[in-house]
């Protein structure tokens, strides 16, 4: 299947990033949610795969699966997931072109040492605002010879740790206002909803973001679920 053409801004980002990676080792793309960052880095990965395998790091299972599906559809590369009990490479010596790894798994020493330091030509960090965390830094330090590409919609961290400690060049910025102006995203209509029964006082922060486990516990309480559902229904009328 011939992959579909990139949107104009994706093509601009693709070309700008490839040019930036020739001059810099650690490059960042900032693009709004919904503008196709996964497709974009999939096509960049395709450019680098001829030089060596590509590693993609993400912190949630749905991001791992999304990357695997998009790479399979948009490129001629073979992707495989390295997370939990899943291994990217088989016992028969077959290697995936792209290893899509859970940072929680790969940051463990035993799993990280399964891969040689020079094994990857490019390391992609999805949701790259997490990259200053120790787990990411441990993995990136292991693959010291690889180029690093970060993609994020939110370059500002709540803990004020700058992404400049991990990335040395911003190759492309395409913010939500740009996407709305270009009519790739619909205009924002926002409302404030007070959710009865939702208590976030016990939700900690981890690496500058709300702790996912604490947040899940708070959000799955029956009162919070019903309150969110009622707010959505009211807003949709």
PDB file of N, CA and C in Angstrom, residues 25 48-56 82 88-90 93-99 106 111-123 139-147:
ATOM      1  N   UNK A  25      22.392  16.857  17.442  1.00  0.00           N
ATOM      2  CA  UNK A  25      22.147  15.475  17.867  1.00  0.00           C
ATOM      3  C   UNK A  25      20.780  15.302  18.526  1.00  0.00           C
ATOM      4  N   UNK A  48      15.605   7.097   8.716  1.00  0.00           N
ATOM      5  CA  UNK A  48      16.775   6.701   9.491  1.00  0.00           C
ATOM      6  C   UNK A  48      16.989   5.197   9.540  1.00  0.00           C
ATOM      7  N   UNK A  49      15.987   4.420   9.205  1.00  0.00           N
ATOM      8  CA  UNK A  49      16.071   2.973   9.376  1.00  0.00           C
ATOM      9  C   UNK A  49      17.160   2.339   8.525  1.00  0.00           C
ATOM     10  N   UNK A  50      17.526   2.977   7.426  1.00  0.00           N
ATOM     11  CA  UNK A  50      18.588   2.425   6.583  1.00  0.00           C
ATOM     12  C   UNK A  50      19.962   2.558   7.240  1.00  0.00           C
ATOM     13  N   UNK A  51      20.064   3.402   8.261  1.00  0.00           N
ATOM     14  CA  UNK A  51      21.342   3.628   8.948  1.00  0.00           C
ATOM     15  C   UNK A  51      21.476   2.767  10.201  1.00  0.00           C
ATOM     16  N   UNK A  52      20.388   2.156  10.601  1.00  0.00           N
ATOM     17  CA  UNK A  52      20.372   1.364  11.828  1.00  0.00           C
ATOM     18  C   UNK A  52      18.962   1.369  12.379  1.00  0.00           C
ATOM     19  N   UNK A  53      18.704   0.507  13.308  1.00  0.00           N
ATOM     20  CA  UNK A  53      17.343   0.414  13.831  1.00  0.00           C
ATOM     21  C   UNK A  53      16.919   1.701  14.544  1.00  0.00           C
ATOM     22  N   UNK A  54      15.615   1.833  14.731  1.00  0.00           N
ATOM     23  CA  UNK A  54      15.047   3.004  15.392  1.00  0.00           C
ATOM     24  C   UNK A  54      14.357   2.556  16.677  1.00  0.00           C
ATOM     25  N   UNK A  55      14.539   3.333  17.738  1.00  0.00           N
ATOM     26  CA  UNK A  55      13.891   3.083  19.021  1.00  0.00           C
ATOM     27  C   UNK A  55      12.899   4.198  19.303  1.00  0.00           C
ATOM     28  N   UNK A  56      11.690   3.814  19.696  1.00  0.00           N
ATOM     29  CA  UNK A  56      10.670   4.789  20.101  1.00  0.00           C
ATOM     30  C   UNK A  56      10.327   4.530  21.560  1.00  0.00           C
ATOM     31  N   UNK A  82       8.430  -3.624  22.899  1.00  0.00           N
ATOM     32  CA  UNK A  82       9.238  -4.125  24.018  1.00  0.00           C
ATOM     33  C   UNK A  82       8.640  -3.543  25.293  1.00  0.00           C
ATOM     34  N   UNK A  88      10.691  -7.371  21.641  1.00  0.00           N
ATOM     35  CA  UNK A  88      10.656  -6.878  20.271  1.00  0.00           C
ATOM     36  C   UNK A  88      11.290  -7.854  19.296  1.00  0.00           C
ATOM     37  N   UNK A  89      12.286  -8.617  19.738  1.00  0.00           N
ATOM     38  CA  UNK A  89      13.007  -9.538  18.860  1.00  0.00           C
ATOM     39  C   UNK A  89      12.713 -10.970  19.263  1.00  0.00           C
ATOM     40  N   UNK A  90      12.592 -11.841  18.264  1.00  0.00           N
ATOM     41  CA  UNK A  90      12.245 -13.234  18.540  1.00  0.00           C
ATOM     42  C   UNK A  90      13.491 -14.022  18.917  1.00  0.00           C
ATOM     43  N   UNK A  93      16.260 -14.860  16.120  1.00  0.00           N
ATOM     44  CA  UNK A  93      17.198 -13.893  15.580  1.00  0.00           C
ATOM     45  C   UNK A  93      16.586 -12.853  14.676  1.00  0.00           C
ATOM     46  N   UNK A  94      15.272 -12.862  14.511  1.00  0.00           N
ATOM     47  CA  UNK A  94      14.628 -11.858  13.671  1.00  0.00           C
ATOM     48  C   UNK A  94      14.532 -10.548  14.436  1.00  0.00           C
ATOM     49  N   UNK A  95      14.911  -9.472  13.783  1.00  0.00           N
ATOM     50  CA  UNK A  95      14.921  -8.177  14.440  1.00  0.00           C
ATOM     51  C   UNK A  95      13.899  -7.244  13.798  1.00  0.00           C
ATOM     52  N   UNK A  96      13.164  -6.520  14.632  1.00  0.00           N
ATOM     53  CA  UNK A  96      12.250  -5.504  14.128  1.00  0.00           C
ATOM     54  C   UNK A  96      13.054  -4.289  13.676  1.00  0.00           C
ATOM     55  N   UNK A  97      12.581  -3.622  12.627  1.00  0.00           N
ATOM     56  CA  UNK A  97      13.223  -2.383  12.188  1.00  0.00           C
ATOM     57  C   UNK A  97      13.084  -1.301  13.245  1.00  0.00           C
ATOM     58  N   UNK A  98      11.913  -1.294  13.912  1.00  0.00           N
ATOM     59  CA  UNK A  98      11.606  -0.271  14.907  1.00  0.00           C
ATOM     60  C   UNK A  98      11.194  -0.955  16.205  1.00  0.00           C
ATOM     61  N   UNK A  99      11.893  -0.649  17.272  1.00  0.00           N
ATOM     62  CA  UNK A  99      11.541  -1.150  18.603  1.00  0.00           C
ATOM     63  C   UNK A  99      10.765  -0.053  19.318  1.00  0.00           C
ATOM     64  N   UNK A 106      12.104  -0.439  29.712  1.00  0.00           N
ATOM     65  CA  UNK A 106      13.459  -0.321  29.185  1.00  0.00           C
ATOM     66  C   UNK A 106      14.410   0.352  30.171  1.00  0.00           C
ATOM     67  N   UNK A 111      16.743  -5.114  31.149  1.00  0.00           N
ATOM     68  CA  UNK A 111      16.129  -4.961  29.825  1.00  0.00           C
ATOM     69  C   UNK A 111      16.949  -4.030  28.946  1.00  0.00           C
ATOM     70  N   UNK A 112      17.487  -2.980  29.538  1.00  0.00           N
ATOM     71  CA  UNK A 112      18.264  -2.020  28.761  1.00  0.00           C
ATOM     72  C   UNK A 112      19.521  -2.670  28.191  1.00  0.00           C
ATOM     73  N   UNK A 113      20.138  -3.553  28.968  1.00  0.00           N
ATOM     74  CA  UNK A 113      21.382  -4.167  28.532  1.00  0.00           C
ATOM     75  C   UNK A 113      21.173  -5.254  27.485  1.00  0.00           C
ATOM     76  N   UNK A 114      19.925  -5.547  27.154  1.00  0.00           N
ATOM     77  CA  UNK A 114      19.659  -6.445  26.024  1.00  0.00           C
ATOM     78  C   UNK A 114      20.031  -5.784  24.706  1.00  0.00           C
ATOM     79  N   UNK A 115      20.136  -4.453  24.709  1.00  0.00           N
ATOM     80  CA  UNK A 115      20.410  -3.703  23.481  1.00  0.00           C
ATOM     81  C   UNK A 115      21.789  -3.063  23.575  1.00  0.00           C
ATOM     82  N   UNK A 116      22.551  -3.178  22.507  1.00  0.00           N
ATOM     83  CA  UNK A 116      23.893  -2.602  22.467  1.00  0.00           C
ATOM     84  C   UNK A 116      23.807  -1.082  22.388  1.00  0.00           C
ATOM     85  N   UNK A 117      24.763  -0.361  22.963  1.00  0.00           N
ATOM     86  CA  UNK A 117      24.725   1.111  22.937  1.00  0.00           C
ATOM     87  C   UNK A 117      24.676   1.697  21.536  1.00  0.00           C
ATOM     88  N   UNK A 118      25.272   1.009  20.557  1.00  0.00           N
ATOM     89  CA  UNK A 118      25.283   1.528  19.179  1.00  0.00           C
ATOM     90  C   UNK A 118      24.199   0.897  18.310  1.00  0.00           C
ATOM     91  N   UNK A 119      23.205   0.278  18.939  1.00  0.00           N
ATOM     92  CA  UNK A 119      22.218  -0.497  18.179  1.00  0.00           C
ATOM     93  C   UNK A 119      21.261   0.357  17.352  1.00  0.00           C
ATOM     94  N   UNK A 120      20.973   1.571  17.818  1.00  0.00           N
ATOM     95  CA  UNK A 120      19.951   2.391  17.170  1.00  0.00           C
ATOM     96  C   UNK A 120      20.573   3.633  16.538  1.00  0.00           C
ATOM     97  N   UNK A 121      20.074   3.970  15.349  1.00  0.00           N
ATOM     98  CA  UNK A 121      20.515   5.200  14.686  1.00  0.00           C
ATOM     99  C   UNK A 121      19.734   6.409  15.189  1.00  0.00           C
ATOM    100  N   UNK A 122      18.500   6.172  15.616  1.00  0.00           N
ATOM    101  CA  UNK A 122      17.618   7.253  16.065  1.00  0.00           C
ATOM    102  C   UNK A 122      16.786   6.773  17.237  1.00  0.00           C
ATOM    103  N   UNK A 123      16.679   7.614  18.274  1.00  0.00           N
ATOM    104  CA  UNK A 123      15.779   7.365  19.401  1.00  0.00           C
ATOM    105  C   UNK A 123      14.721   8.458  19.398  1.00  0.00           C
ATOM    106  N   UNK A 139      18.066   5.818  29.886  1.00  0.00           N
ATOM    107  CA  UNK A 139      17.989   5.139  28.587  1.00  0.00           C
ATOM    108  C   UNK A 139      18.745   5.926  27.522  1.00  0.00           C
ATOM    109  N   UNK A 140      18.550   7.238  27.476  1.00  0.00           N
ATOM    110  CA  UNK A 140      19.215   8.059  26.469  1.00  0.00           C
ATOM    111  C   UNK A 140      20.730   8.021  26.646  1.00  0.00           C
ATOM    112  N   UNK A 141      21.198   7.967  27.890  1.00  0.00           N
ATOM    113  CA  UNK A 141      22.637   7.891  28.134  1.00  0.00           C
ATOM    114  C   UNK A 141      23.212   6.571  27.622  1.00  0.00           C
ATOM    115  N   UNK A 142      22.432   5.505  27.695  1.00  0.00           N
ATOM    116  CA  UNK A 142      22.889   4.198  27.216  1.00  0.00           C
ATOM    117  C   UNK A 142      23.118   4.221  25.710  1.00  0.00           C
ATOM    118  N   UNK A 143      22.233   4.934  24.976  1.00  0.00           N
ATOM    119  CA  UNK A 143      22.346   4.993  23.520  1.00  0.00           C
ATOM    120  C   UNK A 143      22.990   6.320  23.107  1.00  0.00           C
ATOM    121  N   UNK A 144      24.191   6.522  23.590  1.00  0.00           N
ATOM    122  CA  UNK A 144      24.867   7.816  23.451  1.00  0.00           C
ATOM    123  C   UNK A 144      25.271   8.137  22.025  1.00  0.00           C
ATOM    124  N   UNK A 145      25.276   7.151  21.141  1.00  0.00           N
ATOM    125  CA  UNK A 145      25.690   7.397  19.758  1.00  0.00           C
ATOM    126  C   UNK A 145      24.514   7.726  18.845  1.00  0.00           C
ATOM    127  N   UNK A 146      23.308   7.540  19.323  1.00  0.00           N
ATOM    128  CA  UNK A 146      22.126   7.738  18.479  1.00  0.00           C
ATOM    129  C   UNK A 146      21.713   9.206  18.438  1.00  0.00           C
ATOM    130  N   UNK A 147      21.084   9.586  17.339  1.00  0.00           N
ATOM    131  CA  UNK A 147      20.394  10.867  17.284  1.00  0.00           C
ATOM    132  C   UNK A 147      19.130  10.758  18.133  1.00  0.00           C
TER     133      UNK A 147
END
